[in-house]
GROMACS .gro file of N, CA and C in nm:
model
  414
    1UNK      N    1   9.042  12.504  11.010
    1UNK     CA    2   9.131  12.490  11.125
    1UNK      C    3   9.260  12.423  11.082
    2UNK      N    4   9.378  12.443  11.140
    2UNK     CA    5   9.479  12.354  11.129
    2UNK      C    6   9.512  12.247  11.175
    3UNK      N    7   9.437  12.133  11.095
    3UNK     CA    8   9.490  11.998  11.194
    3UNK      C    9   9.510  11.909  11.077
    4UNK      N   10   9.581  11.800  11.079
    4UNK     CA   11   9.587  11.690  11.005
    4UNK      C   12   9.545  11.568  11.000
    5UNK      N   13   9.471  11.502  10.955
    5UNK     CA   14   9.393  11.435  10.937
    5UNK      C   15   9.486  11.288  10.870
    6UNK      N   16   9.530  11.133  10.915
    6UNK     CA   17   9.608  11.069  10.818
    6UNK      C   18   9.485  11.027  10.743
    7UNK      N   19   9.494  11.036  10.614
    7UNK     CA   20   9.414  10.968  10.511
    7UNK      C   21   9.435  10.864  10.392
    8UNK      N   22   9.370  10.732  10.389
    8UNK     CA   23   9.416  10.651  10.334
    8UNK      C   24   9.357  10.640  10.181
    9UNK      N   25   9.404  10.737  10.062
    9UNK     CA   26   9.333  10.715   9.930
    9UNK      C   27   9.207  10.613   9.906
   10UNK      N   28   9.126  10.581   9.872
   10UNK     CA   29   9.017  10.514   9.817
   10UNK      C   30   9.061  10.469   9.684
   11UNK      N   31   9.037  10.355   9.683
   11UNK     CA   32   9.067  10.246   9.535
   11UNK      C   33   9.184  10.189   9.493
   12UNK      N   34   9.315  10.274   9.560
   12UNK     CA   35   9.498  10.273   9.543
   12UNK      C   36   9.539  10.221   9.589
   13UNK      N   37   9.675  10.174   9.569
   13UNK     CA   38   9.771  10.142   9.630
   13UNK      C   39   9.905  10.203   9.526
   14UNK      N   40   9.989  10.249   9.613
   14UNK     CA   41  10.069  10.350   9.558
   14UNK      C   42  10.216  10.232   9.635
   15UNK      N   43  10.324  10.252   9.551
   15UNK     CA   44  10.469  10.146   9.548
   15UNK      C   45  10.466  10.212   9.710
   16UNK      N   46  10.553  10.099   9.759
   16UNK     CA   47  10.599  10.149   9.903
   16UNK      C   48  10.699  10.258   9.944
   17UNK      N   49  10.692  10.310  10.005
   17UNK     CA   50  10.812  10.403  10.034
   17UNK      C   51  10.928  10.368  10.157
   18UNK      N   52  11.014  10.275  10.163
   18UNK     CA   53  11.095  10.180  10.240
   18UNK      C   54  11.100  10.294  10.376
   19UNK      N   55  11.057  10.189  10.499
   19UNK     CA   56  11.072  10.228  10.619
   19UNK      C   57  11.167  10.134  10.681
   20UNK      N   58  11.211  10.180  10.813
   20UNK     CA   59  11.313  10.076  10.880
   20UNK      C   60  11.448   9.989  10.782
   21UNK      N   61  11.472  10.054  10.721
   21UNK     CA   62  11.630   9.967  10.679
   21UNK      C   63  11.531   9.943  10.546
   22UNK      N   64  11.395   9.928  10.491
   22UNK     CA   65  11.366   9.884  10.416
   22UNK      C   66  11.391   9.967  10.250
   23UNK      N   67  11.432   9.896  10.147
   23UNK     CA   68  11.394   9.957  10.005
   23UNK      C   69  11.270  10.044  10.004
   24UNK      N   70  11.308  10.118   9.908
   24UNK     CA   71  11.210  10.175   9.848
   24UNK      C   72  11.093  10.093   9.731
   25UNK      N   73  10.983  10.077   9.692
   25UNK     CA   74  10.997  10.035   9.587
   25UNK      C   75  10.995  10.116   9.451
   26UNK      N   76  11.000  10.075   9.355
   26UNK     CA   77  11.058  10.160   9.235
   26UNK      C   78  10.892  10.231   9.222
   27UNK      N   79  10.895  10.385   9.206
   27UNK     CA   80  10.812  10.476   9.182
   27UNK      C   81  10.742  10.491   9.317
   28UNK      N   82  10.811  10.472   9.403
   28UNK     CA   83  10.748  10.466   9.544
   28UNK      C   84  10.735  10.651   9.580
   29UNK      N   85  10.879  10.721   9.561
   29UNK     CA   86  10.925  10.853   9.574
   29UNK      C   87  10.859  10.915   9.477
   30UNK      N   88  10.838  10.893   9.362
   30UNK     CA   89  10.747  10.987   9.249
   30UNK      C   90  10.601  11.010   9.264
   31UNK      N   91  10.557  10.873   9.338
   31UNK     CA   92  10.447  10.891   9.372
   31UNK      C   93  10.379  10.975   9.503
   32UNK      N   94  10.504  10.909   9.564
   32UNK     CA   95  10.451  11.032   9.678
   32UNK      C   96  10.519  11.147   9.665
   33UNK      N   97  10.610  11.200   9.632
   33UNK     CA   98  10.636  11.322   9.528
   33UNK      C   99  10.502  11.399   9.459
   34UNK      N  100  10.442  11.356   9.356
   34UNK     CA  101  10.322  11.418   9.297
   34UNK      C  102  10.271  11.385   9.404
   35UNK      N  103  10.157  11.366   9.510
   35UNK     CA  104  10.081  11.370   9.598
   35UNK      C  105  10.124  11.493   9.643
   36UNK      N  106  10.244  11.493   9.735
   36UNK     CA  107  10.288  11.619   9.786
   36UNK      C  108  10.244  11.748   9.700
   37UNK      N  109  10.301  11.756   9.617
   37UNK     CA  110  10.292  11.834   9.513
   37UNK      C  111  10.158  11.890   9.447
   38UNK      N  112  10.034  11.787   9.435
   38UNK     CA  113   9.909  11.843   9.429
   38UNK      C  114   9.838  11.886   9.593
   39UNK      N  115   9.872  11.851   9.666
   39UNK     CA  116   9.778  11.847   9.834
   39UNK      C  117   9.872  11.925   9.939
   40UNK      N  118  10.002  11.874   9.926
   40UNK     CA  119  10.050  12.001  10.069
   40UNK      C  120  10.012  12.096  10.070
   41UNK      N  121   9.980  12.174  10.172
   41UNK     CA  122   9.967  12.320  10.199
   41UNK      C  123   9.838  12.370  10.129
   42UNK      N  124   9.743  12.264  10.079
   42UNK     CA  125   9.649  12.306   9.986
   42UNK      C  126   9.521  12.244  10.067
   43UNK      N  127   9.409  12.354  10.096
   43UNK     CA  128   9.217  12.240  10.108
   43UNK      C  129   9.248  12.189  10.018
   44UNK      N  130   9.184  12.063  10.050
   44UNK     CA  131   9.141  11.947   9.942
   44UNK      C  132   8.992  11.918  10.045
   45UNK      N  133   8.918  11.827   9.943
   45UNK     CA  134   8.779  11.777  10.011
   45UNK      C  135   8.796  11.637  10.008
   46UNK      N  136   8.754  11.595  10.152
   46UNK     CA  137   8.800  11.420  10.153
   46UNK      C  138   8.652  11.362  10.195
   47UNK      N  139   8.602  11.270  10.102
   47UNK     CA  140   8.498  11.223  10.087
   47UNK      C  141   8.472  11.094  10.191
   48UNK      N  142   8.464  11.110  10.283
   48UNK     CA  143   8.479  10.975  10.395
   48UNK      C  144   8.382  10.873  10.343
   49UNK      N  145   8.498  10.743  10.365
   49UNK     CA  146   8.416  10.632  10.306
   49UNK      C  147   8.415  10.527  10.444
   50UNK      N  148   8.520  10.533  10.501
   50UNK     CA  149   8.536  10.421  10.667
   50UNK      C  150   8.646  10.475  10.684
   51UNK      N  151   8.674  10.368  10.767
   51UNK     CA  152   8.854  10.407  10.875
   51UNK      C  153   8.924  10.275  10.826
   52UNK      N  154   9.030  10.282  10.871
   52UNK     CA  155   9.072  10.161  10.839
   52UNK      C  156   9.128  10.079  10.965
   53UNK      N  157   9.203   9.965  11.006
   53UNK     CA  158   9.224   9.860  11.086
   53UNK      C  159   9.350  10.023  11.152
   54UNK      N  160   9.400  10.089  11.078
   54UNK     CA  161   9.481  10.145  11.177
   54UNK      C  162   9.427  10.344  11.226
   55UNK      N  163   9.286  10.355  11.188
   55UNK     CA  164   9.237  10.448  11.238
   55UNK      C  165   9.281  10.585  11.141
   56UNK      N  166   9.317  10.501  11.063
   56UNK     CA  167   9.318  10.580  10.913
   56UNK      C  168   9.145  10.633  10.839
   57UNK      N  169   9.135  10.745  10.815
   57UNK     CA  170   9.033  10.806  10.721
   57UNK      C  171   9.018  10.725  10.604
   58UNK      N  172   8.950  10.675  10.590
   58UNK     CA  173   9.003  10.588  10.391
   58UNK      C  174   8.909  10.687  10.327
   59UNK      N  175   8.955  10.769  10.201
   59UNK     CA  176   8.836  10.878  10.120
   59UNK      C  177   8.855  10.894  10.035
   60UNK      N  178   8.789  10.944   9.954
   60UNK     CA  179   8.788  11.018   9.838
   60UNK      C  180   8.844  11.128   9.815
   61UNK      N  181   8.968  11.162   9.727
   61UNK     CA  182   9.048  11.319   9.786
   61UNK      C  183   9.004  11.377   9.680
   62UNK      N  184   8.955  11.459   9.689
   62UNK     CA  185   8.975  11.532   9.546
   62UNK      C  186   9.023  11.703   9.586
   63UNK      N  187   9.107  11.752   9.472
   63UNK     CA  188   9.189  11.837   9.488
   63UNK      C  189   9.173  11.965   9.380
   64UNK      N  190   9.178  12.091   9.318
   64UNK     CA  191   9.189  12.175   9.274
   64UNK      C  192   9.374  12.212   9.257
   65UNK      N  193   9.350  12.177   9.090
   65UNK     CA  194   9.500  12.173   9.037
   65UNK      C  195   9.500  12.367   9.046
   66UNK      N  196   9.615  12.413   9.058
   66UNK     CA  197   9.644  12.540   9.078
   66UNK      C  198   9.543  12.625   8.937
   67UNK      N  199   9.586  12.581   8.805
   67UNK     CA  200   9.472  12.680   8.724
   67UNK      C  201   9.364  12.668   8.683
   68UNK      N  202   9.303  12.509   8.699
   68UNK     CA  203   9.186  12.467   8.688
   68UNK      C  204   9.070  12.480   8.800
   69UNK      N  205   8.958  12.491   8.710
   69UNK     CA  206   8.835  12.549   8.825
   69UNK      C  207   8.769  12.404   8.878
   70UNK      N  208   8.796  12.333   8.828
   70UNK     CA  209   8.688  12.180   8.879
   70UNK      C  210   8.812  12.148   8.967
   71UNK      N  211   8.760  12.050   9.031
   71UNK     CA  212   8.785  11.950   9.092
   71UNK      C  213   8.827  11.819   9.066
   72UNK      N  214   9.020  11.728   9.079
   72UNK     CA  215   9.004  11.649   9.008
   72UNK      C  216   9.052  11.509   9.159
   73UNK      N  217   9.005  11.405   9.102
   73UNK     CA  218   9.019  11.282   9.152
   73UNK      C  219   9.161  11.226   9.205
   74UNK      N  220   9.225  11.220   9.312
   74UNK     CA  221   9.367  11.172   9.364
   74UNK      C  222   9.392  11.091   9.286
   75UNK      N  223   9.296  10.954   9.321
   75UNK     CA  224   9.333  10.824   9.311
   75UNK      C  225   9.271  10.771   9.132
   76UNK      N  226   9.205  10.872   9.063
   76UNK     CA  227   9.167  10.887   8.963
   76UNK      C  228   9.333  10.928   8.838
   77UNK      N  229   9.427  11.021   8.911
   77UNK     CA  230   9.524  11.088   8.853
   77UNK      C  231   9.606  11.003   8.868
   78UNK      N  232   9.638  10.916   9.010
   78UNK     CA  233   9.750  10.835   8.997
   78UNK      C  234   9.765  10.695   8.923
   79UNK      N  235   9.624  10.655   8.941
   79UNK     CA  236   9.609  10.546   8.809
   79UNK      C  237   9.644  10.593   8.665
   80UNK      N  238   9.587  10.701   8.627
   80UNK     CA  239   9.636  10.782   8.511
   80UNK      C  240   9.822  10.752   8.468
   81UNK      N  241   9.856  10.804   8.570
   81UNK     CA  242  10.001  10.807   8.572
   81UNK      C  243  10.103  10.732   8.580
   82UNK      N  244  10.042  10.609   8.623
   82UNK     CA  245  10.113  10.468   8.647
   82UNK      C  246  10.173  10.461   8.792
   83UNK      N  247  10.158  10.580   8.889
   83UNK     CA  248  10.168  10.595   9.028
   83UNK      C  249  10.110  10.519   9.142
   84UNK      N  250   9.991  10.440   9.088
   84UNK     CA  251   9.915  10.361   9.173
   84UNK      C  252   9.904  10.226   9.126
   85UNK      N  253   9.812  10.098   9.167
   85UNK     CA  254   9.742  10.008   9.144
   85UNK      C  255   9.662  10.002   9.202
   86UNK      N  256   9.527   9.945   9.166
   86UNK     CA  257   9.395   9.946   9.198
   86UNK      C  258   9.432   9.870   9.376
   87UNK      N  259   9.384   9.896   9.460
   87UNK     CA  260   9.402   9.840   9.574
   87UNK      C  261   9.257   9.698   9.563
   88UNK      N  262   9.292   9.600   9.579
   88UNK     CA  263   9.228   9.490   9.609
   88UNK      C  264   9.218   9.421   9.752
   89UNK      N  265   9.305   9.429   9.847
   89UNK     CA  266   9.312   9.381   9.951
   89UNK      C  267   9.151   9.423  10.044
   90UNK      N  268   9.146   9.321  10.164
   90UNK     CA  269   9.036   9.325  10.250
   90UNK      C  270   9.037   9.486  10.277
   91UNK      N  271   8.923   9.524  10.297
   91UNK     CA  272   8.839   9.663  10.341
   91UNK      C  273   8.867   9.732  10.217
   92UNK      N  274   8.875   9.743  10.061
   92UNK     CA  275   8.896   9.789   9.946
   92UNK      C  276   8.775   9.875   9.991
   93UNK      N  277   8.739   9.997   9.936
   93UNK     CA  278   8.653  10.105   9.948
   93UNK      C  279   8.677  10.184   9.789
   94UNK      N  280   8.516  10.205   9.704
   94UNK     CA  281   8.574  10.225   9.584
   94UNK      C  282   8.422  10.328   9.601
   95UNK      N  283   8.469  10.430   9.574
   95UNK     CA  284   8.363  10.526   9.563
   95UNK      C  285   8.343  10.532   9.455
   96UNK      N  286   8.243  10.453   9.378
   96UNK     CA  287   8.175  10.466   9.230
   96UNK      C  288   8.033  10.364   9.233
   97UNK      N  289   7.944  10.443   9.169
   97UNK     CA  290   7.837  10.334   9.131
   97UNK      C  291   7.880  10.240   9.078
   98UNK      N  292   8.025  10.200   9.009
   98UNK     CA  293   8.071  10.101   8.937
   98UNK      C  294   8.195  10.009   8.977
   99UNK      N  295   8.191  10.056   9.099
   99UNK     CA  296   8.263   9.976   9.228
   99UNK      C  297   8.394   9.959   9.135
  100UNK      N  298   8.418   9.864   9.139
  100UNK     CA  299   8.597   9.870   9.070
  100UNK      C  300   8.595   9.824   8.961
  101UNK      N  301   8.494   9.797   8.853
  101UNK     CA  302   8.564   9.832   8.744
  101UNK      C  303   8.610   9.940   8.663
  102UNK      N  304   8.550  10.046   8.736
  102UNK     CA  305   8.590  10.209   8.671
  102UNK      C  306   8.712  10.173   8.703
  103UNK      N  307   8.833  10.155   8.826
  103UNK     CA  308   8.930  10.177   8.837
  103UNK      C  309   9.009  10.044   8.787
  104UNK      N  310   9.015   9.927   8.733
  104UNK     CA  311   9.065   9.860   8.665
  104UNK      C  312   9.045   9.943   8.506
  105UNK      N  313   8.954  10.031   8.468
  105UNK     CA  314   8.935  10.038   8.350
  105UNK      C  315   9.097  10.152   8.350
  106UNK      N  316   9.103  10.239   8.438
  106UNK     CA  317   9.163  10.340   8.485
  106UNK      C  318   9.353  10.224   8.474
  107UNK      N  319   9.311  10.177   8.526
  107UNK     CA  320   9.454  10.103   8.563
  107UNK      C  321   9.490  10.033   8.444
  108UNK      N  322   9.442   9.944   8.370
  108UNK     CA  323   9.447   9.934   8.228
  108UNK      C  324   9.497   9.993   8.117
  109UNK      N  325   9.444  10.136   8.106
  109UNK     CA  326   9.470  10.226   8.018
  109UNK      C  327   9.618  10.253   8.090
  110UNK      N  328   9.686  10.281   8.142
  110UNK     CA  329   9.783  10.359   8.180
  110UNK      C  330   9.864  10.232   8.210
  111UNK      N  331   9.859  10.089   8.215
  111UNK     CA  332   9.908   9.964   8.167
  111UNK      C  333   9.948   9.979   8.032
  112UNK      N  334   9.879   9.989   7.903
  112UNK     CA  335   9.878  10.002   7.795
  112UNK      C  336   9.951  10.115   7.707
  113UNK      N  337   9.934  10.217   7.798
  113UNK     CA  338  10.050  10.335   7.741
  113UNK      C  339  10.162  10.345   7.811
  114UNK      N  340  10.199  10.214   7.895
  114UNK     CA  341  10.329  10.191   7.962
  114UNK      C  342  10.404  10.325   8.021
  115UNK      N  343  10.297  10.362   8.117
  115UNK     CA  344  10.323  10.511   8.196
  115UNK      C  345  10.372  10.462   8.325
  116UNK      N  346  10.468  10.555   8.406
  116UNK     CA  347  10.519  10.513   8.548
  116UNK      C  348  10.554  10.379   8.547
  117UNK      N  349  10.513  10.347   8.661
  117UNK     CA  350  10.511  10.154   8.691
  117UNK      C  351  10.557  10.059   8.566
  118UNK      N  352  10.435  10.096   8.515
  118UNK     CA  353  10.415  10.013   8.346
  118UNK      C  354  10.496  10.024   8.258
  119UNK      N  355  10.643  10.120   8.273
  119UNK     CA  356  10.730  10.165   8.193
  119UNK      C  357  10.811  10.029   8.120
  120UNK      N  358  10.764   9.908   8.132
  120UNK     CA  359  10.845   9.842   8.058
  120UNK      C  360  10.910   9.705   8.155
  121UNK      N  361  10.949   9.761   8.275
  121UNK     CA  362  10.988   9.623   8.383
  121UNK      C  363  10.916   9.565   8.414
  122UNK      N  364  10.919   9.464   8.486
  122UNK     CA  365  10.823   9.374   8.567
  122UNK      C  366  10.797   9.443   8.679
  123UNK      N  367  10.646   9.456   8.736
  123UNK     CA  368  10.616   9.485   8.889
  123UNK      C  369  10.558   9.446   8.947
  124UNK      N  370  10.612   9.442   9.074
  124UNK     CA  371  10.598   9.396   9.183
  124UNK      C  372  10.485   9.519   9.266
  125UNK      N  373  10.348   9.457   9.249
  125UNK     CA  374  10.270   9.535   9.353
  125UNK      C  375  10.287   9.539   9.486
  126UNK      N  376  10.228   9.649   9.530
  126UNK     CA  377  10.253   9.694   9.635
  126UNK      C  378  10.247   9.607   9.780
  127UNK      N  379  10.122   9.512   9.737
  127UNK     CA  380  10.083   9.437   9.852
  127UNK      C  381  10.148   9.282   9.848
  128UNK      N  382  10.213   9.274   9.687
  128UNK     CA  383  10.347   9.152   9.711
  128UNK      C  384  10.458   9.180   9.765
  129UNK      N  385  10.509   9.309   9.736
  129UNK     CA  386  10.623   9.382   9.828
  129UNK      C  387  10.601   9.357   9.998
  130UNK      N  388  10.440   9.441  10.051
  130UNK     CA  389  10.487   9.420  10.171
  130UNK      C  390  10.466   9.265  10.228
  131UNK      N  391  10.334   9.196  10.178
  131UNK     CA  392  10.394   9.063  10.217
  131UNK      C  393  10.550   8.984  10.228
  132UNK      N  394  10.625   9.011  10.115
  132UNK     CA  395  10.762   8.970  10.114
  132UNK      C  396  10.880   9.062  10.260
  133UNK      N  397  10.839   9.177  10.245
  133UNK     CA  398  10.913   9.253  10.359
  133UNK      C  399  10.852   9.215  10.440
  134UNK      N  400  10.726   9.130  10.507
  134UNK     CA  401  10.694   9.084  10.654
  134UNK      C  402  10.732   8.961  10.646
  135UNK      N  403  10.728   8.867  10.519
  135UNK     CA  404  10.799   8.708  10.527
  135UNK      C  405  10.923   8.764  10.598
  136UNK      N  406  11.008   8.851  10.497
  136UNK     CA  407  11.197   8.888  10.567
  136UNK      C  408  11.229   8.869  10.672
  137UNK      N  409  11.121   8.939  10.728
  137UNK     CA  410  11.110   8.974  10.877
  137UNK      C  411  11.100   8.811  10.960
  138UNK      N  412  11.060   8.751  10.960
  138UNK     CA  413  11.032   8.624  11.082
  138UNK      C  414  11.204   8.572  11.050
   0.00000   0.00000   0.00000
């Protein structure tokens, strides 16, 4: 059927993408760039894990790259890429028998080959960003 579903990745947190007058943060657009780019206009299978505080799906996405026959991991690719950080905050949801250290192992490696994010600057995660843009705010 055609409907849309908002869904909140499982294990991620991806740079912010500046709303209201706000910055972007750096790799905020690339990241959600590749998302677009593997999932618009495409089935994907979303592995429901809970909802979240704003009635968000939180899941497991996994997607079929255009020439490959398996099935590969969202939040698995964007750690890869330096597009994400492991999400830690309250209601974290980590679909693995190995709860989050698979995805620190994931986030690590792509730390180490100084990919995306990791390219060399200092960063500012996602969930110090928006704390600081809600301090701004009062």
């Amino acid at each position: 059927s055609e409907s849309t579903i908002a869904v909140r990745i499982a294990a991620v947190d991806t740079p912010e993408v500046g709303k209201f007058g706000k910055p972007n943060q750096p790799y905020a657009i690339e990241a959600r760039d590749w998302v677009r780019s593997k999932v618009l206009g495409r089935e994907v299978t979303v592995r429901l894990l809970s909802r979240d505080q704003y009635g968000r799906v939180v899941g497991t996405v996994l997607y079929r790259d255009r020439w490959l026959p398996f099935r590969r991991n969202l939040a698995e690719e964007l750690l890869g890429k330096g597009l994400a950080v492991v999400y830690r905050q309250g209601g974290a949801q980590y679909d693995s028998s190995q709860g989050v250290a698979k995805w620190d192992r994931l986030e690590s490696k792509a730390k180490a080959r100084q990919v995306g994010m990791w390219g060399g600057r200092s960063v500012e995660l996602p969930s110090a960003y928006k704390a600081r843009m809600h301090a701004a705010k009062r």
